[in-house]
Coordinates of C-alpha atoms and ligand atoms in Angstrom, one line a residue:
M16 CA -17.3 18.8 -0.2
S17 CA -18.3 15.7 1.4
G18 CA -19.9 15.7 5.3
F19 CA -22.0 18.8 4.2
P20 CA -24.6 19.9 5.6
R21 CA -23.1 19.8 8.7
K22 CA -25.9 19.4 11.7
I23 CA -25.2 22.0 14.4
I24 CA -26.4 23.6 17.2
I25 CA -25.8 27.4 17.8
D26 CA -25.8 27.8 21.9
T27 CA -25.2 31.5 21.8
D28 CA -25.6 35.0 24.3
P29 CA -26.5 37.3 21.1
G30 CA -24.5 40.0 21.1
Q31 CA -24.1 41.6 17.8
D32 CA -21.0 39.4 16.8
D33 CA -23.1 35.9 17.9
A34 CA -25.8 37.7 15.3
M35 CA -23.6 37.6 12.6
A36 CA -22.6 34.0 13.1
I37 CA -26.3 33.2 13.2
L38 CA -26.9 35.0 9.9
L39 CA -23.8 33.0 8.7
A40 CA -25.1 29.8 9.4
L41 CA -28.5 30.5 7.9
G42 CA -27.2 31.9 4.5
S43 CA -25.2 28.6 4.4
P44 CA -27.7 25.8 3.7
E45 CA -25.7 23.9 1.4
E46 CA -23.1 23.2 4.4
I47 CA -25.0 23.9 7.7
D48 CA -28.1 22.5 8.9
L49 CA -29.0 24.3 12.0
L50 CA -31.1 22.2 14.1
G51 CA -31.7 24.7 16.8
I52 CA -30.7 27.8 19.0
T53 CA -30.0 27.5 22.4
A54 CA -29.8 30.7 24.3
V55 CA -27.5 31.1 27.4
A56 CA -26.8 34.1 30.1
G57 CA -23.8 35.9 28.8
N58 CA -23.4 38.9 27.2
V59 CA -26.8 40.2 29.2
P60 CA -29.3 38.0 31.0
I61 CA -31.2 35.0 29.3
A62 CA -34.5 36.9 28.7
R63 CA -32.7 39.3 26.6
T64 CA -30.5 36.6 24.8
S65 CA -33.2 34.3 24.3
E66 CA -35.5 37.3 22.9
N67 CA -32.4 38.5 20.5
A68 CA -31.7 35.1 19.2
R69 CA -35.6 35.4 17.9
K70 CA -34.9 38.5 16.6
I71 CA -32.1 37.9 14.9
C72 CA -33.9 34.7 13.1
E73 CA -36.8 37.2 12.1
V74 CA -34.3 39.7 10.5
A75 CA -33.4 36.8 8.7
G76 CA -36.6 36.0 7.2
R77 CA -36.4 32.5 9.3
P78 CA -39.2 32.6 12.0
D79 CA -39.2 28.8 11.5
V80 CA -36.0 28.2 13.9
K81 CA -36.3 26.6 16.9
V82 CA -35.1 28.7 19.7
F83 CA -34.8 27.5 23.1
A84 CA -33.8 29.5 26.7
G85 CA -30.9 27.6 28.6
C86 CA -29.2 28.4 31.8
D87 CA -29.7 31.9 33.6
R88 CA -26.7 31.7 35.3
P89 CA -23.2 30.4 35.8
L90 CA -22.6 27.0 37.6
A91 CA -20.6 28.6 40.6
H92 CA -20.6 32.2 40.1
T93 CA -23.0 35.3 39.7
L94 CA -23.2 36.1 36.2
V95 CA -20.9 39.0 34.7
T96 CA -22.4 40.6 31.7
A97 CA -21.3 42.7 29.0
E98 CA -23.5 45.5 28.3
H99 CA -20.5 48.1 28.2
V100 CA -19.6 46.4 25.0
H101 CA -23.3 45.0 23.4
G102 CA -25.4 48.1 24.9
K103 CA -28.2 47.4 27.0
T104 CA -30.2 45.2 24.9
G105 CA -27.2 43.2 23.8
L106 CA -28.1 43.9 20.3
D107 CA -27.9 47.9 20.8
G108 CA -27.3 49.9 17.3
I109 CA -30.7 49.4 15.4
E110 CA -34.5 49.0 16.8
L111 CA -35.8 45.8 16.1
P112 CA -39.2 44.6 16.6
V113 CA -40.6 42.6 19.7
P114 CA -40.3 39.1 18.3
T115 CA -43.4 37.1 17.2
M116 CA -41.9 33.6 16.9
P117 CA -42.2 31.4 19.6
L118 CA -39.5 30.4 22.4
Q119 CA -39.9 26.7 22.8
A120 CA -41.2 25.3 25.7
Q121 CA -38.4 22.6 26.3
H122 CA -35.3 23.8 28.1
G123 CA -32.2 24.2 25.9
V124 CA -30.1 21.8 27.7
D125 CA -32.8 19.2 27.3
F126 CA -33.0 19.9 23.8
I127 CA -28.9 19.5 23.4
I128 CA -29.4 16.2 25.3
E129 CA -32.4 14.9 23.4
T130 CA -30.8 15.9 20.0
L131 CA -27.7 14.0 20.6
R132 CA -29.6 11.0 21.6
S133 CA -31.8 11.2 18.6
E134 CA -29.6 12.0 15.9
P135 CA -27.0 9.0 14.8
S136 CA -23.9 9.3 16.9
G137 CA -21.4 11.8 15.5
T138 CA -23.5 13.5 13.7
V139 CA -23.9 16.8 15.6
T140 CA -21.8 19.5 16.2
L141 CA -22.2 22.1 18.9
C142 CA -21.1 25.8 18.2
P143 CA -21.0 27.5 21.5
M144 CA -20.7 31.2 21.4
G145 CA -21.3 32.5 24.6
P146 CA -20.5 31.2 28.3
L147 CA -20.3 27.0 28.2
T148 CA -22.9 26.5 30.9
N149 CA -25.5 25.1 28.8
I150 CA -23.0 22.5 27.3
A151 CA -21.7 21.5 30.7
T152 CA -24.7 21.1 32.1
A153 CA -26.0 19.0 29.6
F154 CA -22.6 16.8 30.0
E155 CA -23.2 16.6 33.7
K156 CA -26.7 15.8 33.2
A157 CA -26.3 13.1 30.2
P158 CA -22.8 11.8 30.3
D159 CA -23.8 9.5 27.8
I160 CA -23.9 12.3 25.0
V161 CA -20.4 13.6 24.9
A162 CA -19.0 10.3 22.8
R163 CA -22.3 11.1 20.9
V164 CA -20.7 14.8 19.7
Q165 CA -19.1 14.8 16.2
E166 CA -17.0 18.0 17.4
V167 CA -17.4 21.3 20.0
V168 CA -16.2 24.3 17.9
L169 CA -16.4 27.2 20.2
M170 CA -15.5 30.9 20.4
G171 CA -13.5 31.6 23.5
G172 CA -10.1 32.2 25.4
A173 CA -7.2 33.4 24.3
Y174 CA -3.0 33.0 24.6
F175 CA -1.0 35.6 23.2
E176 CA -3.8 38.2 23.1
V177 CA -4.6 37.4 26.7
G178 CA -7.5 38.7 28.2
N179 CA -10.3 41.4 27.1
I180 CA -12.5 41.5 30.8
T181 CA -9.4 40.9 32.6
P182 CA -5.9 40.8 31.9
A183 CA -5.7 37.1 32.0
A184 CA -9.1 35.9 30.6
E185 CA -11.4 36.0 27.9
F186 CA -15.0 37.0 28.6
N187 CA -16.8 33.6 27.4
I188 CA -14.5 31.3 29.5
Y189 CA -14.2 33.9 32.4
V190 CA -18.1 34.1 32.9
D191 CA -18.3 30.4 33.8
P192 CA -14.9 29.0 34.0
E193 CA -16.1 25.9 36.0
A194 CA -18.4 24.8 32.9
A195 CA -15.3 25.6 30.4
E196 CA -13.4 23.3 32.8
I197 CA -15.8 20.5 32.5
V198 CA -15.9 21.1 28.5
F199 CA -12.2 21.2 28.0
K200 CA -11.6 18.1 30.4
S201 CA -14.4 15.9 28.6
G202 CA -12.5 14.3 26.0
V203 CA -14.8 16.0 23.4
K204 CA -13.1 16.9 20.1
L205 CA -12.8 20.6 20.5
T206 CA -11.6 23.3 18.1
V207 CA -11.3 26.7 19.8
M208 CA -11.7 30.1 18.2
P209 CA -9.3 32.5 20.8
L210 CA -9.0 36.2 20.7
D211 CA -5.8 35.5 18.9
V212 CA -8.1 34.3 15.9
T213 CA -10.7 36.6 16.4
H214 CA -8.6 39.9 16.5
K215 CA -7.5 39.4 13.2
V216 CA -10.8 39.6 11.7
L217 CA -11.8 43.3 11.9
V218 CA -14.4 45.4 10.7
T219 CA -12.6 47.9 8.9
A220 CA -14.3 50.9 7.3
P221 CA -14.5 49.6 4.0
R222 CA -15.7 45.9 4.9
L223 CA -18.3 47.4 6.9
Q224 CA -19.3 49.3 3.7
V225 CA -20.0 46.0 1.9
F226 CA -23.0 45.8 4.2
K227 CA -24.3 49.2 3.9
D228 CA -24.1 48.8 -0.2
F229 CA -26.8 46.2 0.3
G230 CA -29.1 48.9 0.3
N231 CA -31.6 46.9 2.0
H232 CA -33.1 46.3 5.5
L233 CA -31.0 43.3 6.3
G234 CA -27.6 45.4 5.2
D235 CA -29.1 48.3 7.5
V236 CA -29.5 46.0 10.4
V237 CA -26.0 44.5 10.1
A238 CA -24.5 47.9 9.6
G239 CA -26.1 49.3 12.8
W240 CA -25.1 46.4 14.7
L241 CA -21.7 46.7 13.8
D242 CA -21.1 50.2 13.9
F243 CA -22.0 50.0 17.3
F244 CA -20.3 47.0 18.5
E245 CA -17.1 47.9 17.3
R246 CA -16.8 51.4 18.8
F247 CA -15.7 49.7 22.0
D248 CA -12.8 48.0 20.6
I249 CA -11.8 50.6 18.4
E250 CA -11.3 53.1 21.6
K251 CA -10.1 50.4 23.5
Y252 CA -7.4 48.7 21.4
G253 CA -7.1 51.7 18.8
S254 CA -7.6 49.1 16.1
E255 CA -8.9 50.2 12.9
G256 CA -12.0 48.0 13.4
G257 CA -13.6 45.7 15.9
P258 CA -13.0 41.9 16.2
L259 CA -16.4 39.8 14.9
H260 CA -15.5 37.1 17.2
D261 CA -18.3 34.4 16.9
P262 CA -19.0 34.2 13.2
T263 CA -15.3 32.7 13.0
V264 CA -16.8 29.3 14.5
I265 CA -19.6 29.2 11.5
A266 CA -16.8 30.1 8.9
W267 CA -14.5 27.4 10.3
L268 CA -17.2 24.9 9.6
I269 CA -17.6 26.2 5.8
R270 CA -14.1 26.9 5.3
P271 CA -11.4 25.3 7.5
E272 CA -8.7 26.4 5.2
L273 CA -9.1 30.0 6.5
F274 CA -7.8 29.2 9.7
S275 CA -4.7 27.6 11.3
G276 CA -3.7 26.6 14.7
R277 CA -2.0 23.9 17.0
L278 CA -3.4 21.0 18.8
I279 CA -2.2 21.5 21.9
N280 CA -3.5 21.3 26.0
V281 CA -5.4 23.7 27.2
E282 CA -6.6 24.1 30.9
I283 CA -8.8 26.7 32.4
E284 CA -8.0 28.3 35.7
T285 CA -10.6 28.3 38.2
K286 CA -9.1 28.7 41.7
S287 CA -7.1 32.1 41.3
D288 CA -8.9 35.4 41.8
L289 CA -6.1 37.2 39.7
T290 CA -6.2 35.1 36.5
R291 CA -9.4 33.0 36.8
G292 CA -11.0 32.0 33.5
M293 CA -7.6 32.0 31.9
T294 CA -7.0 29.6 29.1
V295 CA -3.8 28.0 29.9
A296 CA -2.8 27.1 26.7
D297 CA 0.5 24.7 26.3
W298 CA 1.3 26.4 23.0
W299 CA 5.2 25.6 23.0
G300 CA 4.6 21.9 24.4
V301 CA 6.1 22.5 27.7
T302 CA 4.5 20.1 29.6
D303 CA 3.2 16.6 28.7
R304 CA 0.1 17.4 29.4
P305 CA -2.1 15.5 26.5
A306 CA -3.6 17.7 23.9
N307 CA -7.1 18.5 24.1
A308 CA -7.9 21.1 21.9
M309 CA -7.2 22.4 18.3
F310 CA -6.5 25.9 19.4
M311 CA -6.3 28.3 16.5
N312 CA -4.4 31.6 15.9
E313 CA -4.1 32.3 12.6
A314 CA -7.0 33.7 9.9
D315 CA -7.4 34.7 6.5
A316 CA -9.4 38.3 7.1
E317 CA -10.2 38.9 3.5
G318 CA -11.3 35.1 2.9
F319 CA -13.3 35.3 6.1
F320 CA -15.2 38.7 5.3
A321 CA -15.9 37.6 1.4
L322 CA -17.3 34.4 2.7
L323 CA -19.4 36.2 5.4
T324 CA -20.8 39.1 3.1
E325 CA -21.5 36.4 0.4
R326 CA -23.6 34.2 2.8
V327 CA -25.4 37.3 4.5
R328 CA -26.2 38.8 1.2
R329 CA -27.9 35.9 0.1
L330 CA -30.7 36.2 3.3
A331 CA -31.6 39.7 2.2
Ligands
LIG18 C1 -16.9 37.3 23.2 O1 -17.6 37.8 24.1 C2 -18.7 38.4 24.0 O2 -19.2 39.6 24.3 C3 -18.9 38.2 22.2 O3 -20.2 37.8 21.9 C4 -18.0 36.8 22.0 O4 -18.5 35.7 22.2 C5 -15.7 37.6 23.2 O5 -14.9 37.7 24.1
LIG19 CA1 -21.1 35.7 22.2

């Protein structure tokens, strides 16, 4: 297919599901050229997310990937974390060695800005999988880069599925709604993978077994992560498996036909204590507000897991 490989920056707060997204990207070199990973505070504080990102690269046999630490707190509020979902380390489920690959000296936000300025305009896609603090900070600090972004493809928000951290809000948007508002209002081309999509790609027992059956270290690591990660959602939703949120971003870049949605207006609630971080999605077009996001709501779960397991298996 033309346009491949796509140059991307993964902006992330790993997180077991973030880890699977990184593995999917690294296992797909024909389609994905990973320029770097910028860590952000989210599921756990920045010291942990920047360490976890390096652990994941090492597990994948890719200590050469550039990992940067970005913002350590949201733009306007105290950091809310999600150890109740991801465990104390953010990557609980299996013990991994302290990474030996270096953390880059440059700040993650500066890496985003420098990359967008140095690569040809319209050739770099940003893939945020955590709170949007790094991306919004980069857009505020260097407004010239917004027009140079090929596209932002992010995991965040919800419409029909409503909230997972409050009744109204999804975690990534809730943690830094002011940052989300900047990104959603920036005019950048935006594709959103909300809970409406990610709650359709569940790690059922047979899907988990495929990783266990790898019979090697990577398979054991992935199975450890996913076993741990899904216990929370299974308990909460009574579902047959945990939702695998963040890899949907990368899967969409590789095989967009696995997903469908609508180009609609999405605004971020920043004022209300009750609904802070809500993605107010005009799904039915009841306002005249201009469309600013391709908001997905359907996924081919079998196709998604076939892609994921095929690509992760390559790394083993
Ligand atoms: C999002 O929140 C995080 O806990 C996950 O990694 C995912 O990015 C889902 O709401
Ligand atoms: Ca995440």
